[in-house]
mmCIF file with all atom_site columns, C-alpha atoms in Angstrom:
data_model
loop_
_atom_site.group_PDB
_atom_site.id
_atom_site.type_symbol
_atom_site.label_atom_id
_atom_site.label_alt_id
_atom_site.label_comp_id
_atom_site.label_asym_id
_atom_site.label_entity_id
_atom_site.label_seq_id
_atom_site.pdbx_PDB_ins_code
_atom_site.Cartn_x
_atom_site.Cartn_y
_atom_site.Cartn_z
_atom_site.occupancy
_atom_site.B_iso_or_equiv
_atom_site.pdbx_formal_charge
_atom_site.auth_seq_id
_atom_site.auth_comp_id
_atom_site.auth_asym_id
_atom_site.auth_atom_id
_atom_site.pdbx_PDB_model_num
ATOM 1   C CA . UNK A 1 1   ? 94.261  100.383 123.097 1.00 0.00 ? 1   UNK A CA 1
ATOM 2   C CA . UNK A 1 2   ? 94.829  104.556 123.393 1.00 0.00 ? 2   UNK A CA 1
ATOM 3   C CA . UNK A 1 3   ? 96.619  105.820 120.308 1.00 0.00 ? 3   UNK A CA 1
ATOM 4   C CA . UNK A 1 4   ? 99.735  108.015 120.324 1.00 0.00 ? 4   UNK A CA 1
ATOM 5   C CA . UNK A 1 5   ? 99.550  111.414 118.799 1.00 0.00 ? 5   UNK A CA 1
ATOM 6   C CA . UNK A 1 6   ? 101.507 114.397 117.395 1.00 0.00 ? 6   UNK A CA 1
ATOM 7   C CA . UNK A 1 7   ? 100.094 117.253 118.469 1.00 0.00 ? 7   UNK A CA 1
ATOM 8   C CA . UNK A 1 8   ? 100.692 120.361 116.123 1.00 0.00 ? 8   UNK A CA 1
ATOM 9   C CA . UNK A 1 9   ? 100.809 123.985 116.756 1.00 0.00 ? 9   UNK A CA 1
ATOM 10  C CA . UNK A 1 10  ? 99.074  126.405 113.850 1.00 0.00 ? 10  UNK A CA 1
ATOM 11  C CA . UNK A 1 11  ? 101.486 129.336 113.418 1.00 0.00 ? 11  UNK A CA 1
ATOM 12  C CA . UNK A 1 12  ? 104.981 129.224 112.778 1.00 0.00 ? 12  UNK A CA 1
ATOM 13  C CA . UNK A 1 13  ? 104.911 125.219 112.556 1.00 0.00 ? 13  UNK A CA 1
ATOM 14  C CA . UNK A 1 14  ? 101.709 124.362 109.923 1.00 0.00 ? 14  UNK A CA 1
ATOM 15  C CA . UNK A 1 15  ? 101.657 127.694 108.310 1.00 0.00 ? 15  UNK A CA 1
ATOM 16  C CA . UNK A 1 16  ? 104.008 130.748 108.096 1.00 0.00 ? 16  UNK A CA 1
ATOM 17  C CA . UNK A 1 17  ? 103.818 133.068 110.959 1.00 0.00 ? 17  UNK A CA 1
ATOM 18  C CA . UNK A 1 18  ? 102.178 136.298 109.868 1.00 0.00 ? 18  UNK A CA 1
ATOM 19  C CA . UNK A 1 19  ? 100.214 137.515 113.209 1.00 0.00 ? 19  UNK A CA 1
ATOM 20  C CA . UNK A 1 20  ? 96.734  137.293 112.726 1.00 0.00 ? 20  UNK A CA 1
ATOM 21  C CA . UNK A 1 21  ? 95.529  136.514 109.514 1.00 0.00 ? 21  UNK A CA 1
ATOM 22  C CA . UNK A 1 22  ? 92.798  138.295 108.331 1.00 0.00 ? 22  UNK A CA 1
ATOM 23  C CA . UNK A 1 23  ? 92.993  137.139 104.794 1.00 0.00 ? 23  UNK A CA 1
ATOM 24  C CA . UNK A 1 24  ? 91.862  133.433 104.045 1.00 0.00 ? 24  UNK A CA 1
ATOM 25  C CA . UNK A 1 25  ? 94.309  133.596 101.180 1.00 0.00 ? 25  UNK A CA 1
ATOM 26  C CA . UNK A 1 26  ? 97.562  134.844 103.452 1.00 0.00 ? 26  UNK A CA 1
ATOM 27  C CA . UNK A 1 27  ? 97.651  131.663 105.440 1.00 0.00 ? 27  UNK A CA 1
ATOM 28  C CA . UNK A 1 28  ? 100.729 129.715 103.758 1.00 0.00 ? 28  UNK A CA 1
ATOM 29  C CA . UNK A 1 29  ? 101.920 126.494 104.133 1.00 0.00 ? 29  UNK A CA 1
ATOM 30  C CA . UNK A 1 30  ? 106.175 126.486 105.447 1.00 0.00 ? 30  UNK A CA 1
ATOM 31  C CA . UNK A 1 31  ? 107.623 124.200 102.843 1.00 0.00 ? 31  UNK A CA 1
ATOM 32  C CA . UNK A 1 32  ? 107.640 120.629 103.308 1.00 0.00 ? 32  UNK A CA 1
ATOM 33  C CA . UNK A 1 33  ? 104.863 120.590 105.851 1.00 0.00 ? 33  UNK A CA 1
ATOM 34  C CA . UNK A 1 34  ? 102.549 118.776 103.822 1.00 0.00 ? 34  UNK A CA 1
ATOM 35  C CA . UNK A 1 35  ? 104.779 116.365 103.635 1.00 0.00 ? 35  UNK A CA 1
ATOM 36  C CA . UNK A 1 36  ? 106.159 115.871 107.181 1.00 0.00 ? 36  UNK A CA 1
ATOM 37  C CA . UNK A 1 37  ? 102.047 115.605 107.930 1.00 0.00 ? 37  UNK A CA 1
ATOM 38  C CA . UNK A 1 38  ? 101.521 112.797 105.696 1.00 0.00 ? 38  UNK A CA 1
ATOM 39  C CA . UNK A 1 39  ? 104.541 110.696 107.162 1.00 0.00 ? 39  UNK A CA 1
ATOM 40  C CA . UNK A 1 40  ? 102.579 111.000 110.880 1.00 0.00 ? 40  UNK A CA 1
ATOM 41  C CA . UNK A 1 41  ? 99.206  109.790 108.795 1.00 0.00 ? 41  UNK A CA 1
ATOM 42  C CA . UNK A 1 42  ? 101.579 106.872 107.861 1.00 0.00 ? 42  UNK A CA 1
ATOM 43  C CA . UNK A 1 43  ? 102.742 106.328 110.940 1.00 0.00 ? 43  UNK A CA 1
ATOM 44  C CA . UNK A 1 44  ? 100.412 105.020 113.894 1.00 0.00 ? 44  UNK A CA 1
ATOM 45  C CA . UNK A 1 45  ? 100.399 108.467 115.001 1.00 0.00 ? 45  UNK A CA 1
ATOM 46  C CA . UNK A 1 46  ? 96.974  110.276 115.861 1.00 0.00 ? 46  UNK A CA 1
ATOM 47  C CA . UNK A 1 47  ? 97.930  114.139 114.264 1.00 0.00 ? 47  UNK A CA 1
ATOM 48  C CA . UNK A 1 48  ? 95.982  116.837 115.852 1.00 0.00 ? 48  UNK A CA 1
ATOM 49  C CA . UNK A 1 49  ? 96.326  120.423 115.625 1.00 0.00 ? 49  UNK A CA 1
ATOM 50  C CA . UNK A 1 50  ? 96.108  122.387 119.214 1.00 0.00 ? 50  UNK A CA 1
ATOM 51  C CA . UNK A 1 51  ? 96.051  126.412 118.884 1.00 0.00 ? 51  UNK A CA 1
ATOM 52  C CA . UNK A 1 52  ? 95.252  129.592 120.732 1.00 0.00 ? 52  UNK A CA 1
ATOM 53  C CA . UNK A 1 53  ? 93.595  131.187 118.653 1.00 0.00 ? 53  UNK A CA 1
ATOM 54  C CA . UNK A 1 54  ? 92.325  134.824 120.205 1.00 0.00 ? 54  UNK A CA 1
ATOM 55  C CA . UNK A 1 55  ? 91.357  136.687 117.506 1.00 0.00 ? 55  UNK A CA 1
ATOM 56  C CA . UNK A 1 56  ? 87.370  136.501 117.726 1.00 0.00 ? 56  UNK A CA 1
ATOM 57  C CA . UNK A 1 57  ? 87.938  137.506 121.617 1.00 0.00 ? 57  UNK A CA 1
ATOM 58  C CA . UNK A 1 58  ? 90.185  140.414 120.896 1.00 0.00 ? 58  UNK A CA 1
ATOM 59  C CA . UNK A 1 59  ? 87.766  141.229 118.057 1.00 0.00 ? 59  UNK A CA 1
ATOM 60  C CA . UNK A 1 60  ? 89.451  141.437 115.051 1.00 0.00 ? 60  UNK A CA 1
ATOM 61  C CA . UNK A 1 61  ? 87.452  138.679 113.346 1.00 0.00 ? 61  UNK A CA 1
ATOM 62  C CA . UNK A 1 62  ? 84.500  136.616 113.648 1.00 0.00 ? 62  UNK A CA 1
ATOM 63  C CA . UNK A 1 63  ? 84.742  132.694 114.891 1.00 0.00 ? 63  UNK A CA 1
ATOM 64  C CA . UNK A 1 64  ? 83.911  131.574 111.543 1.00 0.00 ? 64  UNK A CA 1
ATOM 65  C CA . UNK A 1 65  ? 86.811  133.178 110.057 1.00 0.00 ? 65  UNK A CA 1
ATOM 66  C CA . UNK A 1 66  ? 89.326  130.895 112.594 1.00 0.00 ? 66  UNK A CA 1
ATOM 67  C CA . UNK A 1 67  ? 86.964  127.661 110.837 1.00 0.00 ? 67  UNK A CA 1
ATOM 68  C CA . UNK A 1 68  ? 87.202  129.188 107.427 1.00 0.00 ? 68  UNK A CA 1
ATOM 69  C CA . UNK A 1 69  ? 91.554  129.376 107.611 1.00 0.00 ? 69  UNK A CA 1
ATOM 70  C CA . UNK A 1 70  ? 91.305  125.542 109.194 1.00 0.00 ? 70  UNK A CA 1
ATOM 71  C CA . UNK A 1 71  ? 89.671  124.870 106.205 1.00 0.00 ? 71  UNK A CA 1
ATOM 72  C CA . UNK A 1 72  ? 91.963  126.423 104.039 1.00 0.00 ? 72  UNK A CA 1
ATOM 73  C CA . UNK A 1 73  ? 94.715  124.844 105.831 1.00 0.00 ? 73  UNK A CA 1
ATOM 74  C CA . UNK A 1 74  ? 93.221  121.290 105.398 1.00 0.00 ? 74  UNK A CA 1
ATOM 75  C CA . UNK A 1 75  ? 93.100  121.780 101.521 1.00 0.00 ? 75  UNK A CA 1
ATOM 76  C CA . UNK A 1 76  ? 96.632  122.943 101.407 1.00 0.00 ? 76  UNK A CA 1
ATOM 77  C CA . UNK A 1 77  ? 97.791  119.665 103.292 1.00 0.00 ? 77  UNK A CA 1
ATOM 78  C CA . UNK A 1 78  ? 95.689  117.766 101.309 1.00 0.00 ? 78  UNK A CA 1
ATOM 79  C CA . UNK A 1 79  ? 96.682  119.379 97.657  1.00 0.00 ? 79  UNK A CA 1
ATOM 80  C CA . UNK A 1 80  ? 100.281 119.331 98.522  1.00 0.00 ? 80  UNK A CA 1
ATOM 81  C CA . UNK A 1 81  ? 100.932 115.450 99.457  1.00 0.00 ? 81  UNK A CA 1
ATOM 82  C CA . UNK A 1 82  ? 97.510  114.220 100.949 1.00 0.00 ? 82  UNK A CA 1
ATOM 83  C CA . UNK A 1 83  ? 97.839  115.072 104.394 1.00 0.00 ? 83  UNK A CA 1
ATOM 84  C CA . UNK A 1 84  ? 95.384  115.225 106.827 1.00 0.00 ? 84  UNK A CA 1
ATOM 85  C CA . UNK A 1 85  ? 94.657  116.500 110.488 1.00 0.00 ? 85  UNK A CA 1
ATOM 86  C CA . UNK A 1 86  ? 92.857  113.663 112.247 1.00 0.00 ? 86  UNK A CA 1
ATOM 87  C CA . UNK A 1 87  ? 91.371  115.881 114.970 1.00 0.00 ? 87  UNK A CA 1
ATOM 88  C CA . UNK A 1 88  ? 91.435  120.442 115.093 1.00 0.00 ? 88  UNK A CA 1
ATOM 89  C CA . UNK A 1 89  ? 91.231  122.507 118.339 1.00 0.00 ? 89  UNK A CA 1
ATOM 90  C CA . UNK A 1 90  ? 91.355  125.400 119.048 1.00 0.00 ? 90  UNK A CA 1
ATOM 91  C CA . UNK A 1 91  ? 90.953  128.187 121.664 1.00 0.00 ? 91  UNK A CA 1
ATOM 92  C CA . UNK A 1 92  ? 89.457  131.475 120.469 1.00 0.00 ? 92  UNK A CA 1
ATOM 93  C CA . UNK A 1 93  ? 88.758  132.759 124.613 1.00 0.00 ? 93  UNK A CA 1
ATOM 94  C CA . UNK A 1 94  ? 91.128  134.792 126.249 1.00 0.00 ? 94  UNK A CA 1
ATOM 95  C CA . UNK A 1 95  ? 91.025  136.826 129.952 1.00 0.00 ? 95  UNK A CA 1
ATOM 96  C CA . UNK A 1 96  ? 89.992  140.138 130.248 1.00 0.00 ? 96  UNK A CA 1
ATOM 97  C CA . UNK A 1 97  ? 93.343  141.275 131.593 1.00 0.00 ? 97  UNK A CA 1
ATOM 98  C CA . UNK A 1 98  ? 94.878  139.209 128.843 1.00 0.00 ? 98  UNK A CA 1
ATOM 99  C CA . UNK A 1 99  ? 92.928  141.494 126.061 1.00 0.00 ? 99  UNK A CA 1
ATOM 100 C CA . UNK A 1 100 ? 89.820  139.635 125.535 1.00 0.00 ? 100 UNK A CA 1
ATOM 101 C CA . UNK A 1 101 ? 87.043  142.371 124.714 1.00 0.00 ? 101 UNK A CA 1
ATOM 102 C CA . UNK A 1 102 ? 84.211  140.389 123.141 1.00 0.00 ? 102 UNK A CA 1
ATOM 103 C CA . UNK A 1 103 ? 81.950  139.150 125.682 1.00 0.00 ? 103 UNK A CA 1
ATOM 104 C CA . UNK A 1 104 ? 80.952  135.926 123.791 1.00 0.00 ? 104 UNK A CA 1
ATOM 105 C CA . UNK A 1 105 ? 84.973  135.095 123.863 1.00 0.00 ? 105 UNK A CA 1
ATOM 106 C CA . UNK A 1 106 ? 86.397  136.761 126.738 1.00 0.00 ? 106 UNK A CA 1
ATOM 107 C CA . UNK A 1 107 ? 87.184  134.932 129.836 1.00 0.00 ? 107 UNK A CA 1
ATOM 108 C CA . UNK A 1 108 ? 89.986  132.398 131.665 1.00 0.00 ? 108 UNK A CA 1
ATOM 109 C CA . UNK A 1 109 ? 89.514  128.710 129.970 1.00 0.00 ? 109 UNK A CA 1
ATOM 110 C CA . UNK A 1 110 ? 91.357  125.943 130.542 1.00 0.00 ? 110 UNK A CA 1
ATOM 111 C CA . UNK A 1 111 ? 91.758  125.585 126.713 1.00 0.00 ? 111 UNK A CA 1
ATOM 112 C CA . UNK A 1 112 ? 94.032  128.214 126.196 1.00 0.00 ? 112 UNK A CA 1
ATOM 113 C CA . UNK A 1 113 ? 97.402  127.345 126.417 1.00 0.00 ? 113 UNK A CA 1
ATOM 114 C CA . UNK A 1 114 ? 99.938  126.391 128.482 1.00 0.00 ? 114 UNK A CA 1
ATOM 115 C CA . UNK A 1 115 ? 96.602  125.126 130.145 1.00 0.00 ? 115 UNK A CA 1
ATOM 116 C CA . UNK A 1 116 ? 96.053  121.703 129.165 1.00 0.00 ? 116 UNK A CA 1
ATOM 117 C CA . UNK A 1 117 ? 92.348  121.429 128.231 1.00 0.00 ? 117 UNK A CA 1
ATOM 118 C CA . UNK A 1 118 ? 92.592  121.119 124.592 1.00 0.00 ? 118 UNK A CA 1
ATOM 119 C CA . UNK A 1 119 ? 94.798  117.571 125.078 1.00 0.00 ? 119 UNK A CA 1
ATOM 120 C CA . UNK A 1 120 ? 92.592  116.478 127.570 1.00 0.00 ? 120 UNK A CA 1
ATOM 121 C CA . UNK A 1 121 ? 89.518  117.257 125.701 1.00 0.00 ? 121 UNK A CA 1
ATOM 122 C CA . UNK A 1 122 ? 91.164  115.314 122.104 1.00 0.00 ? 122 UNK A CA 1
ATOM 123 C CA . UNK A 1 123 ? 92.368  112.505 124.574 1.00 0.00 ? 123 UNK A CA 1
ATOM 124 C CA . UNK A 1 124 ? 88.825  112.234 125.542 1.00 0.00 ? 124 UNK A CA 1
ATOM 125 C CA . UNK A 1 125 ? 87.228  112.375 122.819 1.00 0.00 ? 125 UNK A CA 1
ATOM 126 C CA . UNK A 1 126 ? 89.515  110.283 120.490 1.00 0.00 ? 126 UNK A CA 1
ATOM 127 C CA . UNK A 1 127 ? 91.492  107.993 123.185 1.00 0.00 ? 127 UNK A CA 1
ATOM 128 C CA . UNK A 1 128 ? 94.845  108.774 123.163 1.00 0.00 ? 128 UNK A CA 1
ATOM 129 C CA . UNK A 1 129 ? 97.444  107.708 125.287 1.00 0.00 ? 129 UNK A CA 1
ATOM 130 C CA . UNK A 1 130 ? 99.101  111.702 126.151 1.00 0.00 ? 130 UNK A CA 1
ATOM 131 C CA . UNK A 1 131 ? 102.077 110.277 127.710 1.00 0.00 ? 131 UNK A CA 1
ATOM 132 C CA . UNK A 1 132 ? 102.955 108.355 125.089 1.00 0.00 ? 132 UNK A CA 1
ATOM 133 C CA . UNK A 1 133 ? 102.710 111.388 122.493 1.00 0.00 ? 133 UNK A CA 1
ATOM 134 C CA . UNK A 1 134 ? 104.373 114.822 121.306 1.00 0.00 ? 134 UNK A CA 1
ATOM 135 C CA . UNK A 1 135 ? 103.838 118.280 121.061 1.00 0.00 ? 135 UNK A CA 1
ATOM 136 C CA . UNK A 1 136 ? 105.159 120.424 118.164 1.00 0.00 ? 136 UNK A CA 1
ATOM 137 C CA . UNK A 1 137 ? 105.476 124.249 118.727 1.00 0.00 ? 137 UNK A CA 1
ATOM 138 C CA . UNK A 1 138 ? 107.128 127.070 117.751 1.00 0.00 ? 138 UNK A CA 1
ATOM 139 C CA . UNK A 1 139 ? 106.251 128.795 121.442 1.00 0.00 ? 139 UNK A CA 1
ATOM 140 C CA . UNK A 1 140 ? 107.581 128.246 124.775 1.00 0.00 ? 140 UNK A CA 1
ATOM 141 C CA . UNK A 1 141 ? 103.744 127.808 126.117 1.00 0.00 ? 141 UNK A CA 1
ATOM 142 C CA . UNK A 1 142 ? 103.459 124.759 123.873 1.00 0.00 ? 142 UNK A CA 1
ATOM 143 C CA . UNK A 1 143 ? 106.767 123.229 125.334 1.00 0.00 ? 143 UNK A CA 1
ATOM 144 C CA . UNK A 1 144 ? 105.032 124.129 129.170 1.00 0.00 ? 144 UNK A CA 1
ATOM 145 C CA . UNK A 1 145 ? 101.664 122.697 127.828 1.00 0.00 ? 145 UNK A CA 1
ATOM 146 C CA . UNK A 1 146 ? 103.545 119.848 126.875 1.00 0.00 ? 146 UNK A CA 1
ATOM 147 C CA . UNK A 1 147 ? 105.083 119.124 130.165 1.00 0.00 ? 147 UNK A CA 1
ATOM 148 C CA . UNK A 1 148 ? 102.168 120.026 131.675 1.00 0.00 ? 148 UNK A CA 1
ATOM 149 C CA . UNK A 1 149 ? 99.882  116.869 130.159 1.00 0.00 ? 149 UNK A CA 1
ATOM 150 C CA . UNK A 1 150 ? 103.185 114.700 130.147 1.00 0.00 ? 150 UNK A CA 1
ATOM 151 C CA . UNK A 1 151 ? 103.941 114.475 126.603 1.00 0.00 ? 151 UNK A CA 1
ATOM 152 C CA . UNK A 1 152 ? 107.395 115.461 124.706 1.00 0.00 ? 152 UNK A CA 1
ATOM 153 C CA . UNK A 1 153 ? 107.708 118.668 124.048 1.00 0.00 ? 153 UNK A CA 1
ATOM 154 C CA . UNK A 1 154 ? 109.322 119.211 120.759 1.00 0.00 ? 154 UNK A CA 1
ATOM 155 C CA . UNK A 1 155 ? 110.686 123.412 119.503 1.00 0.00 ? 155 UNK A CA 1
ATOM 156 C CA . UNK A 1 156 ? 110.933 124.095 115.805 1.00 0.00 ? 156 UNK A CA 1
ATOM 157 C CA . UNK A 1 157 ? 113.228 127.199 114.992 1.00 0.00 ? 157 UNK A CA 1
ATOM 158 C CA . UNK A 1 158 ? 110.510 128.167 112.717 1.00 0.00 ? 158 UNK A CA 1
ATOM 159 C CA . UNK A 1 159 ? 108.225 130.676 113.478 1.00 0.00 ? 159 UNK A CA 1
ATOM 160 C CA . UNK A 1 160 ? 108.987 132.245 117.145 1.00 0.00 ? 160 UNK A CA 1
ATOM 161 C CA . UNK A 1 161 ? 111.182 129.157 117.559 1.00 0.00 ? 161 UNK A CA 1
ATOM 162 C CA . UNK A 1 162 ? 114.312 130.870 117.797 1.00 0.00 ? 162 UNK A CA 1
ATOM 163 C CA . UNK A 1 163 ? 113.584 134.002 119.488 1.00 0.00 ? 163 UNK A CA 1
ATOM 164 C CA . UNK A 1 164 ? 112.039 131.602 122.352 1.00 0.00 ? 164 UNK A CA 1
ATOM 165 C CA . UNK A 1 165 ? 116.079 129.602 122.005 1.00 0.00 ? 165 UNK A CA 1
ATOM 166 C CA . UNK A 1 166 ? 118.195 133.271 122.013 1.00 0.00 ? 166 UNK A CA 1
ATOM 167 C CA . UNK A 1 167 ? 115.581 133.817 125.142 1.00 0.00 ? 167 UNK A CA 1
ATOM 168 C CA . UNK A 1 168 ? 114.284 136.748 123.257 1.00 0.00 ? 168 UNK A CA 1
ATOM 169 C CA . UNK A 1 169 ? 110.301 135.673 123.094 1.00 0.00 ? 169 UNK A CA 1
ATOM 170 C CA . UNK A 1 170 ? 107.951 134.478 126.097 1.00 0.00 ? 170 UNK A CA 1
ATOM 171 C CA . UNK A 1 171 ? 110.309 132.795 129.006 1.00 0.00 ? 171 UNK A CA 1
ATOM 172 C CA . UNK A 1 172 ? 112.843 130.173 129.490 1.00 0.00 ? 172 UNK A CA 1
ATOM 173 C CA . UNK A 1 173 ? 111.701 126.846 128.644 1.00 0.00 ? 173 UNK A CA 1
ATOM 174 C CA . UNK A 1 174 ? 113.320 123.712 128.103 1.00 0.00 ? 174 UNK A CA 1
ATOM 175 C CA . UNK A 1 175 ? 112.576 121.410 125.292 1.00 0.00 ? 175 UNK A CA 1
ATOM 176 C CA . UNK A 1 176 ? 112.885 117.750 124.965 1.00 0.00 ? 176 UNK A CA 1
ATOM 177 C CA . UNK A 1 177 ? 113.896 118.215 121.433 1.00 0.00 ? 177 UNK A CA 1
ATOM 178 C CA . UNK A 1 178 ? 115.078 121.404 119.553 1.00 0.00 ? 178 UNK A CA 1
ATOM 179 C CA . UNK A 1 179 ? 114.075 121.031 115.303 1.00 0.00 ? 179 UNK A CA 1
ATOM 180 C CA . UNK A 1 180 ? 114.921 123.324 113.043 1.00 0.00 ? 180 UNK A CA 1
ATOM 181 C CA . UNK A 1 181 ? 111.577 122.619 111.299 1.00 0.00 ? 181 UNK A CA 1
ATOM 182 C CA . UNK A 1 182 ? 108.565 120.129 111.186 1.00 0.00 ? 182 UNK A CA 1
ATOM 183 C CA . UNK A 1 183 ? 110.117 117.815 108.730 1.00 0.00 ? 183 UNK A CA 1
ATOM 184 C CA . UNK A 1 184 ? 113.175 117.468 111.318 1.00 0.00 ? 184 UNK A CA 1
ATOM 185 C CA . UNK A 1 185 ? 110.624 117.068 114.153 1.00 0.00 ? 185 UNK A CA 1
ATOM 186 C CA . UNK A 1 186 ? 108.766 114.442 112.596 1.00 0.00 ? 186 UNK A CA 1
ATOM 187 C CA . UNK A 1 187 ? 111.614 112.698 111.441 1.00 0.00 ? 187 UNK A CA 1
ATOM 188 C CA . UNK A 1 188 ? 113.101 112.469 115.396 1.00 0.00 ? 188 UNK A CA 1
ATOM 189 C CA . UNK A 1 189 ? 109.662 111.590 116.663 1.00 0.00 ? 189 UNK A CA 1
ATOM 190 C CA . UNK A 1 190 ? 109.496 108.260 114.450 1.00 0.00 ? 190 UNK A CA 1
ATOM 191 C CA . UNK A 1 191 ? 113.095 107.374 115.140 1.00 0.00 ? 191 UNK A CA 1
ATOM 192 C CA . UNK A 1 192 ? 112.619 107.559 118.918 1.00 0.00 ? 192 UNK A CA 1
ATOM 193 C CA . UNK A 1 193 ? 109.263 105.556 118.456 1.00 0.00 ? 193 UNK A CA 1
ATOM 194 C CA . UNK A 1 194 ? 111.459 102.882 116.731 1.00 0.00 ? 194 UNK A CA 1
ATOM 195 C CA . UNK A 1 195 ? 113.999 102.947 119.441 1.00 0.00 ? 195 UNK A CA 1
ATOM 196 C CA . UNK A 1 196 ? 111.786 102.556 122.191 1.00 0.00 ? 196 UNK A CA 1
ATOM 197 C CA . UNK A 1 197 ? 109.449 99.521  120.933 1.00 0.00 ? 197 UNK A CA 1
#
């Protein structure tokens, strides 16, 4: 039987959004994300983290720096309440046209999102059920990726949240659910569960 999952955006949902990080020690958790993590590893919920992450293909930072912040990231979660991210992706590639300059990193993938290769790839590999699950995101490309696998596509005000709501950030999207943070997300995607049983 596929599992369900919560898909999570980096940036501006898991961690404060502070552009690219080029400190390990910079990348801090939002409050109460620990916390609102642990409730989906209670839950029947598959959590996996999804993000574009472009630094090593702009150049500002090797791959192993992106691995090093995941790993600082899972001991935060797991020092604040013992949380846990069942499955990371990432995308470090981005198009030439788009800004990518190192070689190794630069060109179109289907990973980077609103393209839907890094659900497809964790559905794969992990058997999930995408229709039945969620994405979190603070971005109007993670509501589109969402509607773009057939999941619910949940915004949290956090990070670029609202400047995507005042239509200030990216494009016009519209959400299946508006949060004001990941706790709030969380908390709608278990009472919808419940309701549809």
């Amino acid at each position: 039987m596929a599992k369900k999952a919560v898909f999570l955006d980096r940036d501006g949902v898991l961690n404060v959004e502070a552009g690219y990080i080029y400190n390990i020690e910079d990348l801090r958790l939002i409050p109460n994300v620990a916390k609102a993590v642990k409730k989906i590893n209670d839950s029947d919920f598959f959590c996996c983290l999804v993000s574009n992450q472009s630094g090593p293909a702009r150049n500002y930072y090797p791959d192993s720096h992106v691995k090093a912040l995941h790993q600082r990231l899972e001991q935060l979660l797991w020092q604040e309440a013992q949380a846990k991210l069942d499955a990371l992706y990432y995308c470090p590639y981005l198009s030439p046209n788009a800004g990518g300059i190192n070689p190794e990193f630069t060109y179109w993938g289907t990973w980077r999102k609103p393209n839907t290769g890094m659900l497809v790839a964790a559905a794969w590999e992990h058997d999930l059920d995408l229709q039945g699950s969620f994405m979190v995101g603070d971005k109007a490309t993670d509501v589109d990726l969402a509607h773009n696998a057939g999941l619910t596509g949940i915004l949290v005000t956090t990070g670029y949240g609202t400047q995507v709501v005042e239509g200030k950030y990216q494009h016009n999207t519209t959400p299946d659910y508006i949060a004001s943070d990941l706790s709030e997300a969380v908390d709608w995607i278990l009472q919808w569960e419940k309701g549809n049983r």
